[in-house]
PDB file of C-alpha atoms and ligand atoms in Angstrom:
ATOM      1  CA  MET A  30      25.731 -17.113  -8.138  1.00  0.00           C
ATOM      2  CA  LYS A  31      27.559 -19.799  -6.675  1.00  0.00           C
ATOM      3  CA  ASN A  32      28.856 -17.488  -3.652  1.00  0.00           C
ATOM      4  CA  ILE A  33      25.155 -16.225  -3.222  1.00  0.00           C
ATOM      5  CA  VAL A  34      23.748 -19.789  -2.807  1.00  0.00           C
ATOM      6  CA  LYS A  35      27.072 -20.665  -0.327  1.00  0.00           C
ATOM      7  CA  ASN A  36      26.455 -17.518   1.730  1.00  0.00           C
ATOM      8  CA  THR A  37      22.603 -17.997   1.832  1.00  0.00           C
ATOM      9  CA  GLY A  38      23.364 -21.482   2.831  1.00  0.00           C
ATOM     10  CA  ASP A  39      25.424 -20.689   5.562  1.00  0.00           C
ATOM     11  CA  VAL A  40      23.382 -18.259   7.123  1.00  0.00           C
ATOM     12  CA  ILE A  41      20.235 -20.652   6.739  1.00  0.00           C
ATOM     13  CA  ARG A  42      22.220 -23.545   8.232  1.00  0.00           C
ATOM     14  CA  SER A  43      23.274 -21.496  11.291  1.00  0.00           C
ATOM     15  CA  GLN A  44      19.959 -20.004  11.956  1.00  0.00           C
ATOM     16  CA  PHE A  45      17.867 -23.372  11.499  1.00  0.00           C
ATOM     17  CA  GLY A  46      20.637 -25.620  13.107  1.00  0.00           C
ATOM     18  CA  ALA A  47      20.394 -23.558  16.300  1.00  0.00           C
ATOM     19  CA  ALA A  48      16.674 -23.457  16.351  1.00  0.00           C
ATOM     20  CA  ALA A  49      15.838 -27.194  15.001  1.00  0.00           C
ATOM     21  CA  ALA A  50      14.460 -28.374  18.225  1.00  0.00           C
ATOM     22  CA  ASP A  51      12.190 -25.219  18.548  1.00  0.00           C
ATOM     23  CA  TYR A  52      10.821 -26.375  14.953  1.00  0.00           C
ATOM     24  CA  ALA A  53      10.077 -29.768  15.980  1.00  0.00           C
ATOM     25  CA  THR A  54       7.572 -28.570  18.666  1.00  0.00           C
ATOM     26  CA  SER A  55       6.230 -25.318  17.132  1.00  0.00           C
ATOM     27  CA  ASP A  56       2.284 -25.231  16.843  1.00  0.00           C
ATOM     28  CA  VAL A  57       2.779 -23.204  13.496  1.00  0.00           C
ATOM     29  CA  HIS A  58       4.741 -26.075  11.778  1.00  0.00           C
ATOM     30  CA  ALA A  59       3.557 -29.188  13.688  1.00  0.00           C
ATOM     31  CA  LYS A  60      -0.130 -28.267  13.297  1.00  0.00           C
ATOM     32  CA  GLY A  61      -1.383 -25.450  11.092  1.00  0.00           C
ATOM     33  CA  GLU A  62      -4.480 -25.751   8.969  1.00  0.00           C
ATOM     34  CA  SER A  63      -2.211 -26.076   5.763  1.00  0.00           C
ATOM     35  CA  LEU A  64      -0.598 -29.421   7.062  1.00  0.00           C
ATOM     36  CA  ALA A  65      -4.217 -31.320   6.836  1.00  0.00           C
ATOM     37  CA  ARG A  66      -5.216 -29.544   3.452  1.00  0.00           C
ATOM     38  CA  ILE A  67      -2.217 -30.090   1.567  1.00  0.00           C
ATOM     39  CA  VAL A  68      -2.592 -33.864   2.295  1.00  0.00           C
ATOM     40  CA  ILE A  69      -6.085 -33.541   1.360  1.00  0.00           C
ATOM     41  CA  LEU A  70      -5.935 -31.889  -1.720  1.00  0.00           C
ATOM     42  CA  THR A  71      -2.912 -33.843  -3.105  1.00  0.00           C
ATOM     43  CA  GLU A  72      -4.964 -37.146  -2.987  1.00  0.00           C
ATOM     44  CA  PRO A  73      -1.830 -39.158  -2.199  1.00  0.00           C
ATOM     45  CA  GLN A  74      -1.656 -42.890  -3.480  1.00  0.00           C
ATOM     46  CA  PRO A  75      -0.315 -46.132  -1.798  1.00  0.00           C
ATOM     47  CA  GLU A  76       2.514 -46.541  -4.398  1.00  0.00           C
ATOM     48  CA  TRP A  77       3.665 -42.993  -4.553  1.00  0.00           C
ATOM     49  CA  ARG A  78       7.134 -41.951  -3.721  1.00  0.00           C
ATOM     50  CA  VAL A  79       7.411 -38.770  -2.153  1.00  0.00           C
ATOM     51  CA  LEU A  80       9.936 -36.197  -1.950  1.00  0.00           C
ATOM     52  CA  ASP A  81       9.435 -33.174   0.862  1.00  0.00           C
ATOM     53  CA  VAL A  82      11.782 -30.359  -0.079  1.00  0.00           C
ATOM     54  CA  ALA A  83      13.334 -28.238   2.948  1.00  0.00           C
ATOM     55  CA  THR A  84      11.377 -30.587   5.419  1.00  0.00           C
ATOM     56  CA  GLY A  85      12.580 -28.730   8.592  1.00  0.00           C
ATOM     57  CA  ALA A  86      11.543 -30.846  11.320  1.00  0.00           C
ATOM     58  CA  GLY A  87       9.737 -33.279   9.038  1.00  0.00           C
ATOM     59  CA  HIS A  88       5.969 -32.429   9.766  1.00  0.00           C
ATOM     60  CA  LEU A  89       5.262 -32.520   6.239  1.00  0.00           C
ATOM     61  CA  ALA A  90       7.193 -35.639   5.231  1.00  0.00           C
ATOM     62  CA  ALA A  91       5.395 -37.385   8.353  1.00  0.00           C
ATOM     63  CA  ALA A  92       1.903 -36.159   7.463  1.00  0.00           C
ATOM     64  CA  PHE A  93       2.273 -38.001   3.841  1.00  0.00           C
ATOM     65  CA  ALA A  94       4.125 -41.086   4.894  1.00  0.00           C
ATOM     66  CA  PRO A  95       1.380 -43.167   6.275  1.00  0.00           C
ATOM     67  CA  HIS A  96      -0.530 -42.559   2.940  1.00  0.00           C
ATOM     68  CA  VAL A  97       2.319 -43.466   0.216  1.00  0.00           C
ATOM     69  CA  ALA A  98       4.827 -45.892  -0.404  1.00  0.00           C
ATOM     70  CA  SER A  99       8.016 -43.940   0.877  1.00  0.00           C
ATOM     71  CA  VAL A 100       8.879 -40.402   1.642  1.00  0.00           C
ATOM     72  CA  VAL A 101      12.375 -38.581   1.369  1.00  0.00           C
ATOM     73  CA  ALA A 102      12.719 -35.788   3.981  1.00  0.00           C
ATOM     74  CA  SER A 103      15.282 -33.443   2.426  1.00  0.00           C
ATOM     75  CA  ASP A 104      17.012 -30.335   3.867  1.00  0.00           C
ATOM     76  CA  ILE A 105      20.185 -28.578   3.788  1.00  0.00           C
ATOM     77  CA  THR A 106      20.516 -28.320   7.566  1.00  0.00           C
ATOM     78  CA  THR A 107      21.979 -31.489   9.458  1.00  0.00           C
ATOM     79  CA  GLU A 108      20.194 -30.532  12.714  1.00  0.00           C
ATOM     80  CA  MET A 109      16.804 -30.361  11.092  1.00  0.00           C
ATOM     81  CA  LEU A 110      17.495 -33.905   9.306  1.00  0.00           C
ATOM     82  CA  ARG A 111      18.102 -35.253  12.740  1.00  0.00           C
ATOM     83  CA  GLU A 112      14.809 -33.736  14.111  1.00  0.00           C
ATOM     84  CA  ALA A 113      12.898 -35.271  10.958  1.00  0.00           C
ATOM     85  CA  ALA A 114      14.508 -38.815  11.747  1.00  0.00           C
ATOM     86  CA  LYS A 115      13.585 -38.703  15.315  1.00  0.00           C
ATOM     87  CA  LEU A 116       9.905 -37.833  14.181  1.00  0.00           C
ATOM     88  CA  ALA A 117       9.899 -40.813  11.671  1.00  0.00           C
ATOM     89  CA  SER A 118      11.230 -43.002  14.547  1.00  0.00           C
ATOM     90  CA  SER A 119       8.999 -41.863  17.099  1.00  0.00           C
ATOM     91  CA  ARG A 120       5.803 -42.554  14.896  1.00  0.00           C
ATOM     92  CA  ASN A 121       7.320 -45.638  13.618  1.00  0.00           C
ATOM     93  CA  LEU A 122       7.251 -44.261   9.855  1.00  0.00           C
ATOM     94  CA  THR A 123       9.837 -46.871   8.472  1.00  0.00           C
ATOM     95  CA  ASN A 124       9.304 -45.714   4.942  1.00  0.00           C
ATOM     96  CA  MET A 125      10.270 -42.010   5.514  1.00  0.00           C
ATOM     97  CA  LYS A 126      14.170 -41.269   5.282  1.00  0.00           C
ATOM     98  CA  ALA A 127      16.021 -38.261   5.714  1.00  0.00           C
ATOM     99  CA  ALA A 128      18.414 -36.795   3.160  1.00  0.00           C
ATOM    100  CA  MET A 129      20.595 -33.807   2.514  1.00  0.00           C
ATOM    101  CA  ALA A 130      19.330 -31.907  -0.750  1.00  0.00           C
ATOM    102  CA  GLU A 131      19.310 -28.015  -1.722  1.00  0.00           C
ATOM    103  CA  ALA A 132      16.128 -27.331  -3.282  1.00  0.00           C
ATOM    104  CA  GLY A 133      17.896 -25.827  -6.406  1.00  0.00           C
ATOM    105  CA  ALA A 134      19.974 -28.637  -7.296  1.00  0.00           C
ATOM    106  CA  LEU A 135      17.961 -31.734  -6.377  1.00  0.00           C
ATOM    107  CA  PRO A 136      20.398 -34.793  -6.093  1.00  0.00           C
ATOM    108  CA  PHE A 137      17.851 -36.982  -7.842  1.00  0.00           C
ATOM    109  CA  ASP A 138      17.333 -38.574 -11.134  1.00  0.00           C
ATOM    110  CA  ASP A 139      14.630 -37.131 -13.764  1.00  0.00           C
ATOM    111  CA  GLU A 140      11.136 -38.458 -13.369  1.00  0.00           C
ATOM    112  CA  THR A 141      11.924 -40.281  -9.704  1.00  0.00           C
ATOM    113  CA  PHE A 142       8.939 -38.905  -7.711  1.00  0.00           C
ATOM    114  CA  ASP A 143       5.118 -39.026  -7.965  1.00  0.00           C
ATOM    115  CA  LEU A 144       5.049 -36.134  -5.591  1.00  0.00           C
ATOM    116  CA  VAL A 145       7.177 -33.291  -4.656  1.00  0.00           C
ATOM    117  CA  CYS A 146       6.171 -31.154  -1.647  1.00  0.00           C
ATOM    118  CA  CYS A 147       7.245 -28.173   0.115  1.00  0.00           C
ATOM    119  CA  ARG A 148       5.916 -26.192   2.887  1.00  0.00           C
ATOM    120  CA  LEU A 149       6.910 -22.918   4.597  1.00  0.00           C
ATOM    121  CA  ALA A 150      10.351 -22.874   3.151  1.00  0.00           C
ATOM    122  CA  ALA A 151      10.344 -21.556  -0.314  1.00  0.00           C
ATOM    123  CA  HIS A 152      10.863 -17.984   0.946  1.00  0.00           C
ATOM    124  CA  HIS A 153      14.390 -18.837   2.017  1.00  0.00           C
ATOM    125  CA  PHE A 154      15.366 -20.418  -1.522  1.00  0.00           C
ATOM    126  CA  PRO A 155      17.793 -18.211  -3.478  1.00  0.00           C
ATOM    127  CA  SER A 156      16.036 -18.874  -6.621  1.00  0.00           C
ATOM    128  CA  LEU A 157      12.177 -19.756  -6.694  1.00  0.00           C
ATOM    129  CA  GLU A 158      12.813 -20.577 -10.749  1.00  0.00           C
ATOM    130  CA  ARG A 159      15.396 -23.037 -10.128  1.00  0.00           C
ATOM    131  CA  PHE A 160      13.312 -24.862  -7.456  1.00  0.00           C
ATOM    132  CA  VAL A 161      10.370 -25.062  -9.498  1.00  0.00           C
ATOM    133  CA  SER A 162      12.373 -26.165 -12.456  1.00  0.00           C
ATOM    134  CA  GLU A 163      13.991 -28.785 -10.382  1.00  0.00           C
ATOM    135  CA  ALA A 164      10.946 -30.046  -8.898  1.00  0.00           C
ATOM    136  CA  TYR A 165       9.523 -30.332 -12.297  1.00  0.00           C
ATOM    137  CA  ARG A 166      12.463 -32.241 -13.602  1.00  0.00           C
ATOM    138  CA  VAL A 167      12.534 -35.045 -10.683  1.00  0.00           C
ATOM    139  CA  LEU A 168       8.721 -35.486 -10.996  1.00  0.00           C
ATOM    140  CA  LYS A 169       7.229 -38.301 -13.026  1.00  0.00           C
ATOM    141  CA  LYS A 170       4.641 -37.407 -15.836  1.00  0.00           C
ATOM    142  CA  ARG A 171       1.412 -36.570 -14.266  1.00  0.00           C
ATOM    143  CA  GLY A 172       3.517 -36.307 -10.796  1.00  0.00           C
ATOM    144  CA  ARG A 173       2.362 -33.562  -8.465  1.00  0.00           C
ATOM    145  CA  PHE A 174       3.997 -30.564  -7.042  1.00  0.00           C
ATOM    146  CA  ALA A 175       2.496 -29.418  -3.658  1.00  0.00           C
ATOM    147  CA  LEU A 176       3.474 -25.820  -2.360  1.00  0.00           C
ATOM    148  CA  VAL A 177       2.560 -24.063   0.749  1.00  0.00           C
ATOM    149  CA  ASP A 178       4.265 -20.772   1.784  1.00  0.00           C
ATOM    150  CA  ASN A 179       3.841 -17.421   2.990  1.00  0.00           C
ATOM    151  CA  VAL A 180       2.917 -14.925   0.661  1.00  0.00           C
ATOM    152  CA  SER A 181       3.141 -11.136   0.150  1.00  0.00           C
ATOM    153  CA  PRO A 182      -0.023  -8.982  -0.150  1.00  0.00           C
ATOM    154  CA  ASP A 183      -1.708  -8.598  -3.404  1.00  0.00           C
ATOM    155  CA  ARG A 184      -4.833  -6.487  -4.375  1.00  0.00           C
ATOM    156  CA  GLU A 185      -7.227  -9.068  -2.822  1.00  0.00           C
ATOM    157  CA  ARG A 186      -5.789  -8.173   0.593  1.00  0.00           C
ATOM    158  CA  LEU A 187      -5.158  -4.439  -0.334  1.00  0.00           C
ATOM    159  CA  PRO A 188      -8.292  -3.604  -2.172  1.00  0.00           C
ATOM    160  CA  ASN A 189      -7.836   0.442  -1.875  1.00  0.00           C
ATOM    161  CA  ALA A 190      -3.961   0.484  -2.504  1.00  0.00           C
ATOM    162  CA  SER A 191      -2.619   1.655  -5.837  1.00  0.00           C
ATOM    163  CA  ASP A 192      -0.294  -0.611  -7.621  1.00  0.00           C
ATOM    164  CA  ALA A 193       2.946   1.403  -6.283  1.00  0.00           C
ATOM    165  CA  GLU A 194       1.449   1.146  -2.917  1.00  0.00           C
ATOM    166  CA  ILE A 195       1.252  -2.794  -3.192  1.00  0.00           C
ATOM    167  CA  GLU A 196       4.909  -2.650  -4.517  1.00  0.00           C
ATOM    168  CA  GLU A 197       6.054  -0.885  -1.665  1.00  0.00           C
ATOM    169  CA  VAL A 198       4.055  -3.098   0.827  1.00  0.00           C
ATOM    170  CA  ILE A 199       5.673  -6.281  -0.787  1.00  0.00           C
ATOM    171  CA  THR A 200       9.023  -4.785  -0.197  1.00  0.00           C
ATOM    172  CA  ALA A 201       8.249  -3.672   3.440  1.00  0.00           C
ATOM    173  CA  TYR A 202       6.852  -7.120   4.254  1.00  0.00           C
ATOM    174  CA  ASN A 203       9.821  -8.937   2.942  1.00  0.00           C
ATOM    175  CA  ALA A 204      12.021  -6.515   4.868  1.00  0.00           C
ATOM    176  CA  PHE A 205      10.196  -7.154   8.064  1.00  0.00           C
ATOM    177  CA  GLU A 206      10.587 -10.854   7.591  1.00  0.00           C
ATOM    178  CA  LYS A 207      14.187 -10.378   6.623  1.00  0.00           C
ATOM    179  CA  LEU A 208      15.013  -8.510  10.026  1.00  0.00           C
ATOM    180  CA  ARG A 209      13.778 -11.166  12.197  1.00  0.00           C
ATOM    181  CA  ASP A 210      15.370 -14.054   9.684  1.00  0.00           C
ATOM    182  CA  PRO A 211      18.408 -13.120   7.846  1.00  0.00           C
ATOM    183  CA  GLY A 212      17.909 -16.367   5.887  1.00  0.00           C
ATOM    184  CA  HIS A 213      14.674 -14.893   4.627  1.00  0.00           C
ATOM    185  CA  GLY A 214      14.971 -14.305   0.602  1.00  0.00           C
ATOM    186  CA  PHE A 215      11.575 -13.276  -0.798  1.00  0.00           C
ATOM    187  CA  ALA A 216       7.839 -14.304  -0.381  1.00  0.00           C
ATOM    188  CA  PRO A 217       6.262 -13.349  -3.519  1.00  0.00           C
ATOM    189  CA  PRO A 218       2.524 -12.308  -3.976  1.00  0.00           C
ATOM    190  CA  PRO A 219       0.218 -15.411  -4.921  1.00  0.00           C
ATOM    191  CA  GLY A 220       0.211 -14.352  -8.857  1.00  0.00           C
ATOM    192  CA  VAL A 221       4.055 -14.650  -8.923  1.00  0.00           C
ATOM    193  CA  TRP A 222       3.857 -18.348  -7.804  1.00  0.00           C
ATOM    194  CA  MET A 223       1.065 -18.905 -10.334  1.00  0.00           C
ATOM    195  CA  HIS A 224       3.140 -17.517 -13.052  1.00  0.00           C
ATOM    196  CA  LEU A 225       6.284 -19.563 -11.878  1.00  0.00           C
ATOM    197  CA  VAL A 226       4.301 -22.821 -11.683  1.00  0.00           C
ATOM    198  CA  GLU A 227       2.280 -22.449 -14.990  1.00  0.00           C
ATOM    199  CA  GLY A 228       5.520 -20.788 -16.718  1.00  0.00           C
ATOM    200  CA  GLN A 229       7.063 -24.103 -15.882  1.00  0.00           C
ATOM    201  CA  GLY A 230       4.493 -26.101 -17.659  1.00  0.00           C
ATOM    202  CA  PHE A 231       2.455 -27.352 -14.517  1.00  0.00           C
ATOM    203  CA  SER A 232      -1.413 -27.192 -14.554  1.00  0.00           C
ATOM    204  CA  VAL A 233      -2.436 -25.830 -11.281  1.00  0.00           C
ATOM    205  CA  VAL A 234      -5.368 -28.239  -9.874  1.00  0.00           C
ATOM    206  CA  ALA A 235      -5.850 -26.624  -6.535  1.00  0.00           C
ATOM    207  CA  ARG A 236      -5.398 -23.263  -4.884  1.00  0.00           C
ATOM    208  CA  GLU A 237      -6.351 -22.104  -1.478  1.00  0.00           C
ATOM    209  CA  GLN A 238      -5.300 -19.131   1.129  1.00  0.00           C
ATOM    210  CA  PHE A 239      -5.357 -18.960   4.774  1.00  0.00           C
ATOM    211  CA  GLY A 240      -4.732 -16.307   7.268  1.00  0.00           C
ATOM    212  CA  LYS A 241      -2.737 -17.677  10.309  1.00  0.00           C
ATOM    213  CA  GLU A 242      -2.310 -15.851  13.573  1.00  0.00           C
ATOM    214  CA  LEU A 243       1.115 -15.802  15.036  1.00  0.00           C
ATOM    215  CA  GLU A 244       2.173 -15.017  18.463  1.00  0.00           C
ATOM    216  CA  PHE A 245       4.901 -12.277  18.217  1.00  0.00           C
ATOM    217  CA  ALA A 246       6.789 -13.635  21.146  1.00  0.00           C
ATOM    218  CA  SER A 247       7.292 -16.988  20.061  1.00  0.00           C
ATOM    219  CA  TRP A 248       7.915 -15.967  16.406  1.00  0.00           C
ATOM    220  CA  VAL A 249      10.801 -13.809  17.459  1.00  0.00           C
ATOM    221  CA  GLU A 250      11.938 -16.400  19.880  1.00  0.00           C
ATOM    222  CA  ARG A 251      12.352 -19.300  17.316  1.00  0.00           C
ATOM    223  CA  MET A 252      14.868 -17.228  15.466  1.00  0.00           C
ATOM    224  CA  ARG A 253      16.862 -16.039  18.527  1.00  0.00           C
ATOM    225  CA  CYS A 254      16.189 -12.389  17.725  1.00  0.00           C
ATOM    226  CA  ALA A 255      18.374  -9.816  19.514  1.00  0.00           C
ATOM    227  CA  PRO A 256      16.492  -7.415  21.945  1.00  0.00           C
ATOM    228  CA  ASN A 257      16.999  -4.441  19.646  1.00  0.00           C
ATOM    229  CA  VAL A 258      15.845  -6.455  16.670  1.00  0.00           C
ATOM    230  CA  ILE A 259      12.700  -7.458  18.561  1.00  0.00           C
ATOM    231  CA  SER A 260      11.959  -3.763  19.342  1.00  0.00           C
ATOM    232  CA  GLN A 261      12.298  -2.790  15.757  1.00  0.00           C
ATOM    233  CA  LEU A 262       9.869  -5.475  14.814  1.00  0.00           C
ATOM    234  CA  GLU A 263       7.328  -4.364  17.180  1.00  0.00           C
ATOM    235  CA  ASN A 264       7.599  -0.943  16.158  1.00  0.00           C
ATOM    236  CA  ILE A 265       6.892  -1.942  12.770  1.00  0.00           C
ATOM    237  CA  LEU A 266       3.743  -3.751  13.942  1.00  0.00           C
ATOM    238  CA  THR A 267       2.574  -0.964  16.251  1.00  0.00           C
ATOM    239  CA  ASP A 268       3.589   1.997  14.235  1.00  0.00           C
ATOM    240  CA  GLY A 269       5.081   1.311  10.869  1.00  0.00           C
ATOM    241  CA  VAL A 270       3.633   1.835   7.065  1.00  0.00           C
ATOM    242  CA  SER A 271      -0.062   1.930   7.390  1.00  0.00           C
ATOM    243  CA  ASP A 272      -0.734  -0.632   4.616  1.00  0.00           C
ATOM    244  CA  LEU A 273       1.801  -3.014   6.013  1.00  0.00           C
ATOM    245  CA  ARG A 274      -0.461  -2.921   9.311  1.00  0.00           C
ATOM    246  CA  THR A 275      -3.531  -3.489   7.130  1.00  0.00           C
ATOM    247  CA  PHE A 276      -1.764  -6.773   6.019  1.00  0.00           C
ATOM    248  CA  LEU A 277      -0.278  -7.990   9.133  1.00  0.00           C
ATOM    249  CA  GLN A 278      -3.478  -6.918  11.463  1.00  0.00           C
ATOM    250  CA  PRO A 279      -1.428  -6.599  14.623  1.00  0.00           C
ATOM    251  CA  ARG A 280      -3.703  -6.822  17.781  1.00  0.00           C
ATOM    252  CA  ARG A 281      -2.967  -7.043  21.509  1.00  0.00           C
ATOM    253  CA  ASP A 282      -4.812  -9.924  23.630  1.00  0.00           C
ATOM    254  CA  ASN A 283      -6.393  -9.342  27.203  1.00  0.00           C
ATOM    255  CA  GLY A 284      -2.834 -10.104  28.618  1.00  0.00           C
ATOM    256  CA  GLY A 285      -1.134  -7.440  26.390  1.00  0.00           C
ATOM    257  CA  ALA A 286       0.426 -10.124  24.234  1.00  0.00           C
ATOM    258  CA  LEU A 287       1.174  -9.049  20.513  1.00  0.00           C
ATOM    259  CA  HIS A 288      -0.438 -11.108  17.615  1.00  0.00           C
ATOM    260  CA  PHE A 289      -0.567 -10.475  13.954  1.00  0.00           C
ATOM    261  CA  MET A 290      -1.549 -12.353  10.716  1.00  0.00           C
ATOM    262  CA  LEU A 291       0.216 -13.874   7.998  1.00  0.00           C
ATOM    263  CA  GLN A 292      -1.033 -15.337   4.479  1.00  0.00           C
ATOM    264  CA  GLU A 293      -0.375 -18.918   3.531  1.00  0.00           C
ATOM    265  CA  LEU A 294      -0.721 -19.789  -0.281  1.00  0.00           C
ATOM    266  CA  LEU A 295      -1.463 -23.517  -0.926  1.00  0.00           C
ATOM    267  CA  LEU A 296      -0.986 -24.747  -4.418  1.00  0.00           C
ATOM    268  CA  VAL A 297      -1.395 -28.317  -5.978  1.00  0.00           C
ATOM    269  CA  ALA A 298      -0.133 -28.709  -9.663  1.00  0.00           C
ATOM    270  CA  GLU A 299       0.377 -31.317 -12.114  1.00  0.00           C
ATOM    271  CA  LYS A 300       3.176 -32.272 -14.590  1.00  0.00           C
ATOM    272  CA  PRO A 301       1.627 -33.045 -18.019  1.00  0.00           C
ATOM    273  CA  ALA A 302       1.498 -36.857 -19.214  1.00  0.00           C
TER     274      ALA A 302
HETATM  275  C1  SAM B 418      10.460 -23.272   8.162  1.00  0.00           C
HETATM  276  S1  SAM B 418      11.719 -24.855   8.016  1.00  0.00           S
HETATM  277  C2  SAM B 418      10.761 -25.827   7.125  1.00  0.00           C
HETATM  278  C3  SAM B 418       9.205 -26.234   7.623  1.00  0.00           C
HETATM  279  C4  SAM B 418       8.664 -27.658   7.276  1.00  0.00           C
HETATM  280  N1  SAM B 418       8.766 -27.928   5.952  1.00  0.00           N
HETATM  281  C5  SAM B 418       7.397 -27.829   7.975  1.00  0.00           C
HETATM  282  O1  SAM B 418       6.541 -28.051   7.092  1.00  0.00           O
HETATM  283  O2  SAM B 418       7.149 -27.915   9.152  1.00  0.00           O
HETATM  284  C6  SAM B 418      12.647 -24.207   6.736  1.00  0.00           C
HETATM  285  C7  SAM B 418      13.686 -25.058   6.160  1.00  0.00           C
HETATM  286  O3  SAM B 418      13.947 -24.642   4.999  1.00  0.00           O
HETATM  287  C8  SAM B 418      15.286 -25.244   5.106  1.00  0.00           C
HETATM  288  N2  SAM B 418      15.958 -24.848   3.769  1.00  0.00           N
HETATM  289  C9  SAM B 418      16.335 -23.286   3.478  1.00  0.00           C
HETATM  290  N3  SAM B 418      16.702 -23.097   2.266  1.00  0.00           N
HETATM  291  C10 SAM B 418      16.890 -24.336   1.955  1.00  0.00           C
HETATM  292  C11 SAM B 418      17.530 -24.729   0.447  1.00  0.00           C
HETATM  293  N4  SAM B 418      17.947 -23.967  -0.305  1.00  0.00           N
HETATM  294  N5  SAM B 418      17.462 -26.108   0.141  1.00  0.00           N
HETATM  295  C12 SAM B 418      16.809 -26.964   1.329  1.00  0.00           C
HETATM  296  N6  SAM B 418      16.375 -26.396   2.393  1.00  0.00           N
HETATM  297  C13 SAM B 418      16.452 -25.267   2.722  1.00  0.00           C
HETATM  298  C14 SAM B 418      15.996 -25.007   6.111  1.00  0.00           C
HETATM  299  O4  SAM B 418      17.202 -25.637   6.588  1.00  0.00           O
HETATM  300  C15 SAM B 418      14.737 -25.215   7.146  1.00  0.00           C
HETATM  301  O5  SAM B 418      14.935 -26.425   7.569  1.00  0.00           O
END
């Protein structure tokens, strides 16, 4: 298991290290509907201590910082931590500090934080179970866990597909993501997240789902995809498994640029008293 964590971490650090500056300016990360919604639904309080796991360029940590006492913006990629620190300094967020931390082994004491949040990153983690269990451990009683991540399709998205077909699309969707980003682990469907979070002992207090449209060219550019990978991904969108295309809804705009949809799940959950 140790080797899996190390190898995955190395792939991630090299992918995200090279792309850190792009994540600082990416609209999907710096803006995005889920960024404002997660803050509203979490109801942050002025005395809260917050931990943002896999902060990337720090957009979520910076969104919470004006509302709370302190925010630790954590990640395993040094270049991303540098971007997060730059963002904090550019907005004069003196209560936001960057720290190295792996999602499955958080270097913090039990019951330290009032909120543990994580946006658009959990699909990289080697074990979602370990991440949820670590978030639970470092949260105070009645502390909140707030998650946003891309999810696989379920029956709601593909009402006409059989269970076996949905399983196939889940596999095909994750393979599509992994082709673009070798550090991609697994983005489960929403029901699996509910099962993991409630199974850990949290109560879910808010759940929303958003469709977000991505521009194909900048999506592949952020991950520095090679030309042959770009054409394979483009083929999947224009000519791949039909249920996957139903989920991804590819379209060309008037200028011929390719776009497609992903689904983001937002969950806010509370640790019992
Ligand atoms: C897409 S970026 C995060 C975006 C950011 N949370 C936001 O809202 O804009 C994904 C981040 O996950 C980090 N990451 C991946 N695996 C990780 C792990 N096991 N533990 C901590 N951070 C990890 C990467 O280094 C990268 O910075």
